[in-house]
PDB file of C-alpha atoms in Angstrom:
ATOM      1  CA  MET A   1     -63.753  40.186  58.302  1.00 66.00           C
ATOM      2  CA  HIS A   2     -63.729  38.438  54.980  1.00 68.00           C
ATOM      3  CA  ASN A   3     -63.274  34.718  54.543  1.00 84.00           C
ATOM      4  CA  PHE A   4     -61.988  34.302  58.099  1.00 90.00           C
ATOM      5  CA  THR A   5     -61.344  30.624  58.892  1.00 92.00           C
ATOM      6  CA  PRO A   6     -59.498  30.634  62.225  1.00 93.00           C
ATOM      7  CA  LEU A   7     -60.178  27.025  63.222  1.00 94.00           C
ATOM      8  CA  SER A   8     -58.946  25.380  60.061  1.00 93.00           C
ATOM      9  CA  GLY A   9     -56.101  27.891  60.111  1.00 93.00           C
ATOM     10  CA  LEU A  10     -55.105  26.834  63.619  1.00 96.00           C
ATOM     11  CA  LEU A  11     -55.455  23.154  62.807  1.00 95.00           C
ATOM     12  CA  GLY A  12     -53.460  23.436  59.586  1.00 94.00           C
ATOM     13  CA  GLY A  13     -50.837  25.491  61.387  1.00 95.00           C
ATOM     14  CA  ALA A  14     -50.629  22.903  64.158  1.00 96.00           C
ATOM     15  CA  LEU A  15     -49.962  20.211  61.534  1.00 96.00           C
ATOM     16  CA  ILE A  16     -47.206  22.359  60.030  1.00 95.00           C
ATOM     17  CA  GLY A  17     -45.666  22.779  63.489  1.00 95.00           C
ATOM     18  CA  LEU A  18     -45.992  19.065  64.134  1.00 96.00           C
ATOM     19  CA  ALA A  19     -44.320  18.200  60.833  1.00 96.00           C
ATOM     20  CA  SER A  20     -41.466  20.564  61.654  1.00 95.00           C
ATOM     21  CA  ALA A  21     -40.912  19.031  65.088  1.00 96.00           C
ATOM     22  CA  LEU A  22     -41.107  15.495  63.680  1.00 96.00           C
ATOM     23  CA  LEU A  23     -38.585  16.294  60.961  1.00 96.00           C
ATOM     24  CA  MET A  24     -36.158  17.606  63.570  1.00 95.00           C
ATOM     25  CA  LEU A  25     -36.779  14.568  65.768  1.00 96.00           C
ATOM     26  CA  SER A  26     -36.287  12.041  62.975  1.00 96.00           C
ATOM     27  CA  ALA A  27     -33.843  13.654  60.547  1.00 94.00           C
ATOM     28  CA  GLY A  28     -32.340  16.432  62.653  1.00 94.00           C
ATOM     29  CA  ARG A  29     -33.343  18.965  60.005  1.00 93.00           C
ATOM     30  CA  LEU A  30     -35.292  22.208  59.897  1.00 91.00           C
ATOM     31  CA  ALA A  31     -38.441  22.156  57.787  1.00 91.00           C
ATOM     32  CA  GLY A  32     -37.519  25.222  55.780  1.00 88.00           C
ATOM     33  CA  VAL A  33     -38.852  24.469  52.344  1.00 87.00           C
ATOM     34  CA  SER A  34     -36.656  26.942  50.468  1.00 85.00           C
ATOM     35  CA  GLY A  35     -33.559  25.460  52.130  1.00 84.00           C
ATOM     36  CA  ILE A  36     -34.654  21.900  51.496  1.00 87.00           C
ATOM     37  CA  LEU A  37     -35.316  22.648  47.857  1.00 85.00           C
ATOM     38  CA  GLY A  38     -32.165  24.751  47.532  1.00 83.00           C
ATOM     39  CA  GLY A  39     -30.072  21.914  48.909  1.00 84.00           C
ATOM     40  CA  LEU A  40     -31.571  19.610  46.297  1.00 85.00           C
ATOM     41  CA  LEU A  41     -30.684  21.891  43.431  1.00 83.00           C
ATOM     42  CA  THR A  42     -27.091  22.597  44.477  1.00 81.00           C
ATOM     43  CA  ALA A  43     -25.305  19.273  44.204  1.00 66.00           C
ATOM     44  CA  SER A  44     -25.765  18.200  47.796  1.00 69.00           C
ATOM     45  CA  ARG A  45     -24.770  14.880  49.315  1.00 76.00           C
ATOM     46  CA  ASP A  46     -27.925  14.415  51.313  1.00 83.00           C
ATOM     47  CA  ARG A  47     -30.500  14.494  48.547  1.00 88.00           C
ATOM     48  CA  ALA A  48     -32.572  11.475  49.523  1.00 91.00           C
ATOM     49  CA  TRP A  49     -34.370  12.927  52.544  1.00 92.00           C
ATOM     50  CA  ARG A  50     -34.905  16.211  50.669  1.00 93.00           C
ATOM     51  CA  LEU A  51     -36.523  14.425  47.737  1.00 93.00           C
ATOM     52  CA  ALA A  52     -38.637  12.379  50.135  1.00 95.00           C
ATOM     53  CA  PHE A  53     -39.865  15.491  51.969  1.00 94.00           C
ATOM     54  CA  ILE A  54     -40.768  17.270  48.728  1.00 93.00           C
ATOM     55  CA  ALA A  55     -42.458  14.092  47.483  1.00 94.00           C
ATOM     56  CA  GLY A  56     -44.515  14.094  50.681  1.00 94.00           C
ATOM     57  CA  LEU A  57     -45.577  17.695  50.048  1.00 92.00           C
ATOM     58  CA  ILE A  58     -46.661  16.810  46.526  1.00 91.00           C
ATOM     59  CA  ALA A  59     -48.426  13.672  47.720  1.00 92.00           C
ATOM     60  CA  ALA A  60     -50.408  15.777  50.179  1.00 92.00           C
ATOM     61  CA  ALA A  61     -51.527  18.046  47.354  1.00 88.00           C
ATOM     62  CA  LEU A  62     -52.728  14.980  45.475  1.00 88.00           C
ATOM     63  CA  ILE A  63     -54.524  13.122  48.267  1.00 89.00           C
ATOM     64  CA  GLY A  64     -55.733  16.087  50.346  1.00 85.00           C
ATOM     65  CA  PRO A  65     -58.599  16.990  48.033  1.00 83.00           C
ATOM     66  CA  LEU A  66     -59.848  13.397  48.278  1.00 82.00           C
ATOM     67  CA  PHE A  67     -60.507  14.108  51.944  1.00 77.00           C
ATOM     68  CA  GLY A  68     -62.135  17.433  51.375  1.00 74.00           C
ATOM     69  CA  THR A  69     -59.267  19.874  51.731  1.00 74.00           C
ATOM     70  CA  PRO A  70     -59.118  22.712  49.234  1.00 71.00           C
ATOM     71  CA  GLY A  71     -56.970  21.864  46.249  1.00 63.00           C
ATOM     72  CA  ALA A  72     -53.572  23.327  45.628  1.00 61.00           C
ATOM     73  CA  ALA A  73     -53.109  26.828  44.319  1.00 62.00           C
ATOM     74  CA  ARG A  74     -55.359  28.480  41.831  1.00 60.00           C
ATOM     75  CA  LEU A  75     -53.581  31.278  40.004  1.00 59.00           C
ATOM     76  CA  ALA A  76     -54.395  34.598  41.619  1.00 59.00           C
ATOM     77  CA  SER A  77     -53.598  36.481  38.430  1.00 63.00           C
ATOM     78  CA  PRO A  78     -53.232  35.487  34.779  1.00 67.00           C
ATOM     79  CA  ASP A  79     -50.094  37.604  34.344  1.00 74.00           C
ATOM     80  CA  LEU A  80     -47.295  35.094  33.788  1.00 78.00           C
ATOM     81  CA  ALA A  81     -44.580  37.740  33.538  1.00 82.00           C
ATOM     82  CA  LEU A  82     -45.619  38.948  36.991  1.00 79.00           C
ATOM     83  CA  TYR A  83     -45.326  35.384  38.278  1.00 79.00           C
ATOM     84  CA  ALA A  84     -41.846  35.098  36.782  1.00 84.00           C
ATOM     85  CA  ALA A  85     -40.741  38.350  38.417  1.00 84.00           C
ATOM     86  CA  ALA A  86     -42.315  37.389  41.746  1.00 83.00           C
ATOM     87  CA  GLY A  87     -40.747  33.949  41.557  1.00 83.00           C
ATOM     88  CA  LEU A  88     -37.312  35.419  40.945  1.00 84.00           C
ATOM     89  CA  LEU A  89     -37.694  37.767  43.921  1.00 84.00           C
ATOM     90  CA  VAL A  90     -38.945  35.008  46.203  1.00 84.00           C
ATOM     91  CA  GLY A  91     -36.219  32.588  45.146  1.00 82.00           C
ATOM     92  CA  PHE A  92     -33.365  35.067  45.258  1.00 79.00           C
ATOM     93  CA  GLY A  93     -34.619  36.710  48.432  1.00 81.00           C
ATOM     94  CA  SER A  94     -35.038  33.459  50.318  1.00 82.00           C
ATOM     95  CA  ARG A  95     -31.529  32.277  49.364  1.00 80.00           C
ATOM     96  CA  MET A  96     -30.011  35.622  50.354  1.00 79.00           C
ATOM     97  CA  GLY A  97     -31.970  35.769  53.592  1.00 79.00           C
ATOM     98  CA  ASN A  98     -31.350  32.093  54.318  1.00 77.00           C
ATOM     99  CA  GLY A  99     -34.968  31.117  54.660  1.00 80.00           C
ATOM    100  CA  CYS A 100     -38.617  31.690  53.938  1.00 84.00           C
ATOM    101  CA  THR A 101     -41.998  31.502  55.595  1.00 85.00           C
ATOM    102  CA  SER A 102     -41.487  27.965  56.885  1.00 84.00           C
ATOM    103  CA  GLY A 103     -37.795  28.253  57.735  1.00 84.00           C
ATOM    104  CA  HIS A 104     -37.874  31.638  59.431  1.00 86.00           C
ATOM    105  CA  GLY A 105     -41.570  32.181  60.006  1.00 86.00           C
ATOM    106  CA  VAL A 106     -42.378  28.818  61.557  1.00 88.00           C
ATOM    107  CA  CYS A 107     -39.177  27.059  62.618  1.00 89.00           C
ATOM    108  CA  GLY A 108     -37.214  30.198  63.441  1.00 88.00           C
ATOM    109  CA  PHE A 109     -40.077  31.612  65.499  1.00 89.00           C
ATOM    110  CA  ALA A 110     -40.553  28.260  67.227  1.00 90.00           C
ATOM    111  CA  ARG A 111     -36.878  28.338  68.210  1.00 89.00           C
ATOM    112  CA  PHE A 112     -37.218  31.944  69.398  1.00 91.00           C
ATOM    113  CA  SER A 113     -34.429  32.966  67.042  1.00 91.00           C
ATOM    114  CA  ALA A 114     -34.038  36.755  66.948  1.00 91.00           C
ATOM    115  CA  ARG A 115     -32.555  36.388  63.475  1.00 91.00           C
ATOM    116  CA  SER A 116     -35.618  34.572  62.192  1.00 91.00           C
ATOM    117  CA  ILE A 117     -38.145  36.745  63.966  1.00 93.00           C
ATOM    118  CA  THR A 118     -36.474  39.799  62.435  1.00 92.00           C
ATOM    119  CA  ALA A 119     -36.480  38.243  58.973  1.00 91.00           C
ATOM    120  CA  THR A 120     -40.146  37.295  59.327  1.00 92.00           C
ATOM    121  CA  LEU A 121     -41.230  40.763  60.421  1.00 93.00           C
ATOM    122  CA  VAL A 122     -39.234  42.318  57.581  1.00 93.00           C
ATOM    123  CA  PHE A 123     -40.621  40.119  54.841  1.00 91.00           C
ATOM    124  CA  MET A 124     -44.165  40.415  56.179  1.00 93.00           C
ATOM    125  CA  GLY A 125     -43.805  44.184  56.257  1.00 93.00           C
ATOM    126  CA  ALA A 126     -42.432  44.235  52.723  1.00 93.00           C
ATOM    127  CA  ALA A 127     -45.247  41.996  51.518  1.00 92.00           C
ATOM    128  CA  ILE A 128     -47.953  44.113  53.180  1.00 93.00           C
ATOM    129  CA  VAL A 129     -46.521  47.307  51.689  1.00 93.00           C
ATOM    130  CA  THR A 130     -46.274  45.653  48.258  1.00 91.00           C
ATOM    131  CA  VAL A 131     -49.885  44.498  48.341  1.00 90.00           C
ATOM    132  CA  ALA A 132     -51.039  47.908  49.560  1.00 91.00           C
ATOM    133  CA  LEU A 133     -49.243  49.630  46.689  1.00 91.00           C
ATOM    134  CA  VAL A 134     -50.313  47.164  44.027  1.00 86.00           C
ATOM    135  CA  ARG A 135     -53.937  46.828  45.109  1.00 83.00           C
ATOM    136  CA  HIS A 136     -54.811  50.270  46.323  1.00 82.00           C
ATOM    137  CA  ARG A 137     -52.590  52.741  44.533  1.00 74.00           C
ATOM    138  CA  PHE A 138     -52.332  51.436  40.958  1.00 54.00           C
TER     139      PHE A 138
ATOM    140  CA  MET B   1     -34.538   3.806  54.407  1.00 89.00           C
ATOM    141  CA  PRO B   2     -36.426   4.691  57.585  1.00 93.00           C
ATOM    142  CA  LEU B   3     -35.125   8.244  57.119  1.00 94.00           C
ATOM    143  CA  ILE B   4     -36.718   8.379  53.663  1.00 95.00           C
ATOM    144  CA  PHE B   5     -40.076   7.240  55.020  1.00 96.00           C
ATOM    145  CA  ALA B   6     -39.892   9.642  57.950  1.00 96.00           C
ATOM    146  CA  SER B   7     -39.015  12.576  55.677  1.00 96.00           C
ATOM    147  CA  PHE B   8     -41.815  11.638  53.325  1.00 96.00           C
ATOM    148  CA  GLY B   9     -44.231  11.434  56.245  1.00 96.00           C
ATOM    149  CA  CYS B  10     -43.174  14.848  57.514  1.00 96.00           C
ATOM    150  CA  GLY B  11     -43.604  16.342  54.045  1.00 95.00           C
ATOM    151  CA  LEU B  12     -47.035  14.759  53.851  1.00 95.00           C
ATOM    152  CA  ILE B  13     -48.141  16.163  57.209  1.00 96.00           C
ATOM    153  CA  PHE B  14     -46.655  19.555  56.331  1.00 95.00           C
ATOM    154  CA  GLY B  15     -48.483  19.550  52.998  1.00 93.00           C
ATOM    155  CA  LEU B  16     -51.794  18.556  54.584  1.00 93.00           C
ATOM    156  CA  GLY B  17     -51.309  21.368  57.090  1.00 94.00           C
ATOM    157  CA  LEU B  18     -50.805  23.816  54.230  1.00 92.00           C
ATOM    158  CA  LEU B  19     -53.949  22.624  52.480  1.00 92.00           C
ATOM    159  CA  ILE B  20     -56.174  22.508  55.573  1.00 92.00           C
ATOM    160  CA  SER B  21     -55.026  25.951  56.666  1.00 92.00           C
ATOM    161  CA  GLY B  22     -55.861  27.373  53.238  1.00 88.00           C
ATOM    162  CA  MET B  23     -52.341  28.662  52.782  1.00 87.00           C
ATOM    163  CA  SER B  24     -51.998  26.827  49.481  1.00 84.00           C
ATOM    164  CA  GLU B  25     -54.439  29.324  47.978  1.00 84.00           C
ATOM    165  CA  PRO B  26     -52.746  32.601  46.972  1.00 83.00           C
ATOM    166  CA  GLU B  27     -55.970  34.554  47.483  1.00 84.00           C
ATOM    167  CA  LYS B  28     -56.128  33.430  51.107  1.00 88.00           C
ATOM    168  CA  VAL B  29     -52.554  34.552  51.764  1.00 89.00           C
ATOM    169  CA  LEU B  30     -53.124  37.831  49.933  1.00 89.00           C
ATOM    170  CA  GLY B  31     -56.203  38.332  52.104  1.00 90.00           C
ATOM    171  CA  PHE B  32     -53.913  38.574  55.134  1.00 92.00           C
ATOM    172  CA  LEU B  33     -51.340  40.765  53.406  1.00 92.00           C
ATOM    173  CA  ASP B  34     -54.059  43.133  52.176  1.00 91.00           C
ATOM    174  CA  LEU B  35     -54.187  45.048  55.442  1.00 88.00           C
ATOM    175  CA  PHE B  36     -56.036  47.982  53.921  1.00 87.00           C
ATOM    176  CA  GLY B  37     -58.525  45.923  51.985  1.00 85.00           C
ATOM    177  CA  ALA B  38     -60.799  42.989  52.757  1.00 85.00           C
ATOM    178  CA  TRP B  39     -58.599  41.758  55.597  1.00 90.00           C
ATOM    179  CA  ASP B  40     -58.532  38.059  56.505  1.00 92.00           C
ATOM    180  CA  ALA B  41     -56.554  37.320  59.693  1.00 93.00           C
ATOM    181  CA  THR B  42     -56.412  33.570  59.079  1.00 94.00           C
ATOM    182  CA  LEU B  43     -52.676  33.501  58.308  1.00 94.00           C
ATOM    183  CA  ALA B  44     -51.971  34.839  61.812  1.00 94.00           C
ATOM    184  CA  PHE B  45     -53.862  31.862  63.233  1.00 95.00           C
ATOM    185  CA  VAL B  46     -51.906  29.493  61.017  1.00 95.00           C
ATOM    186  CA  MET B  47     -48.644  30.939  62.305  1.00 94.00           C
ATOM    187  CA  ALA B  48     -49.909  30.816  65.878  1.00 95.00           C
ATOM    188  CA  GLY B  49     -50.821  27.143  65.544  1.00 95.00           C
ATOM    189  CA  ALA B  50     -47.530  26.340  63.862  1.00 95.00           C
ATOM    190  CA  VAL B  51     -45.365  28.209  66.376  1.00 94.00           C
ATOM    191  CA  LEU B  52     -47.246  26.872  69.410  1.00 96.00           C
ATOM    192  CA  VAL B  53     -46.949  23.249  68.358  1.00 96.00           C
ATOM    193  CA  GLY B  54     -43.519  23.739  66.805  1.00 95.00           C
ATOM    194  CA  SER B  55     -41.994  25.406  69.858  1.00 94.00           C
ATOM    195  CA  ALA B  56     -43.371  22.750  72.205  1.00 96.00           C
ATOM    196  CA  GLY B  57     -42.107  20.066  69.856  1.00 95.00           C
ATOM    197  CA  PHE B  58     -38.657  21.638  69.482  1.00 94.00           C
ATOM    198  CA  ALA B  59     -38.344  22.016  73.268  1.00 95.00           C
ATOM    199  CA  LEU B  60     -39.029  18.302  73.681  1.00 95.00           C
ATOM    200  CA  VAL B  61     -36.713  17.314  70.837  1.00 94.00           C
ATOM    201  CA  ARG B  62     -33.870  19.435  72.235  1.00 93.00           C
ATOM    202  CA  ARG B  63     -33.655  17.171  75.272  1.00 94.00           C
ATOM    203  CA  ARG B  64     -32.337  14.369  73.097  1.00 94.00           C
ATOM    204  CA  HIS B  65     -28.651  13.951  72.296  1.00 92.00           C
ATOM    205  CA  ALA B  66     -29.298  13.070  68.689  1.00 94.00           C
ATOM    206  CA  PRO B  67     -32.149  12.622  66.192  1.00 94.00           C
ATOM    207  CA  LEU B  68     -33.754   9.217  65.806  1.00 95.00           C
ATOM    208  CA  LEU B  69     -32.559   8.479  62.283  1.00 94.00           C
ATOM    209  CA  ALA B  70     -29.580  10.765  61.690  1.00 91.00           C
ATOM    210  CA  PRO B  71     -26.209  11.251  63.392  1.00 92.00           C
ATOM    211  CA  ALA B  72     -26.719  14.817  64.620  1.00 92.00           C
ATOM    212  CA  PHE B  73     -29.097  17.766  64.834  1.00 93.00           C
ATOM    213  CA  ALA B  74     -28.574  20.427  62.199  1.00 91.00           C
ATOM    214  CA  TRP B  75     -29.730  23.387  64.260  1.00 90.00           C
ATOM    215  CA  PRO B  76     -28.830  26.655  62.522  1.00 87.00           C
ATOM    216  CA  SER B  77     -25.897  28.288  64.275  1.00 85.00           C
ATOM    217  CA  ARG B  78     -26.113  31.846  63.036  1.00 86.00           C
ATOM    218  CA  ARG B  79     -27.462  34.449  65.413  1.00 85.00           C
ATOM    219  CA  ASP B  80     -26.461  37.656  63.696  1.00 87.00           C
ATOM    220  CA  ILE B  81     -28.758  40.021  61.839  1.00 88.00           C
ATOM    221  CA  ASP B  82     -26.854  41.208  58.810  1.00 90.00           C
ATOM    222  CA  ALA B  83     -27.515  43.004  55.536  1.00 90.00           C
ATOM    223  CA  PRO B  84     -28.132  39.880  53.399  1.00 90.00           C
ATOM    224  CA  LEU B  85     -30.748  38.710  55.902  1.00 91.00           C
ATOM    225  CA  LEU B  86     -32.545  42.051  55.793  1.00 92.00           C
ATOM    226  CA  ILE B  87     -32.205  42.686  52.073  1.00 91.00           C
ATOM    227  CA  GLY B  88     -33.094  39.106  51.239  1.00 90.00           C
ATOM    228  CA  SER B  89     -36.177  39.346  53.443  1.00 91.00           C
ATOM    229  CA  VAL B  90     -37.289  42.567  51.770  1.00 92.00           C
ATOM    230  CA  LEU B  91     -36.879  41.000  48.321  1.00 91.00           C
ATOM    231  CA  PHE B  92     -38.702  37.871  49.431  1.00 90.00           C
ATOM    232  CA  GLY B  93     -41.534  39.944  50.893  1.00 90.00           C
ATOM    233  CA  ILE B  94     -41.947  41.966  47.697  1.00 91.00           C
ATOM    234  CA  GLY B  95     -42.068  38.821  45.582  1.00 89.00           C
ATOM    235  CA  TRP B  96     -44.489  37.242  48.041  1.00 88.00           C
ATOM    236  CA  GLY B  97     -46.757  40.275  47.931  1.00 87.00           C
ATOM    237  CA  LEU B  98     -46.694  40.332  44.137  1.00 86.00           C
TER     238      LEU B  98
END
């Protein structure tokens, strides 16, 4: 298997799970990043905690590399139009489906929500098919 | 104010988890989605870690009447699987794969 890093994957995942549980414990909110961001952009009353959470995410990207974590994203492809199209699909899709990889995939799964598990399996399937078509057929 | 600090802290931990797990790198994520290519199962381990810790954490948190710094829990109430959920997930997945 290529590039397989199960231990750091497990550890990173555990931190994501921990952050989700702590956010529910402290703020009573699900750590679904698309929902948190979406709530910020639609004029929502409870913006402060959303801004703080996003600020924390950004802060992690800034300080993480100081402690040896990989840096934040390197572009996988130079095609900016592709990024725009993908971004539109991801944004629109996550609003329509009420969640994303963290909302449905982590928090929904952790709550054993049939709705979230279904959504996760569907978007994973769609993503796998997309990659298969793009990488191996064209 | 404590809520702001707590939310920031959670975002920080979440972000560090993303970085440490490698999920902030598109190539790493694509490695999992590329089932028919050079497959990298790491993302499955990330999800396993997240769901294991998250589910244990949620189970503990559920015993409380209310969150520490907010008036009430905002657990999602919807249980139905409808067209927008499915269509939205398909669209999201395509964009994610691209």
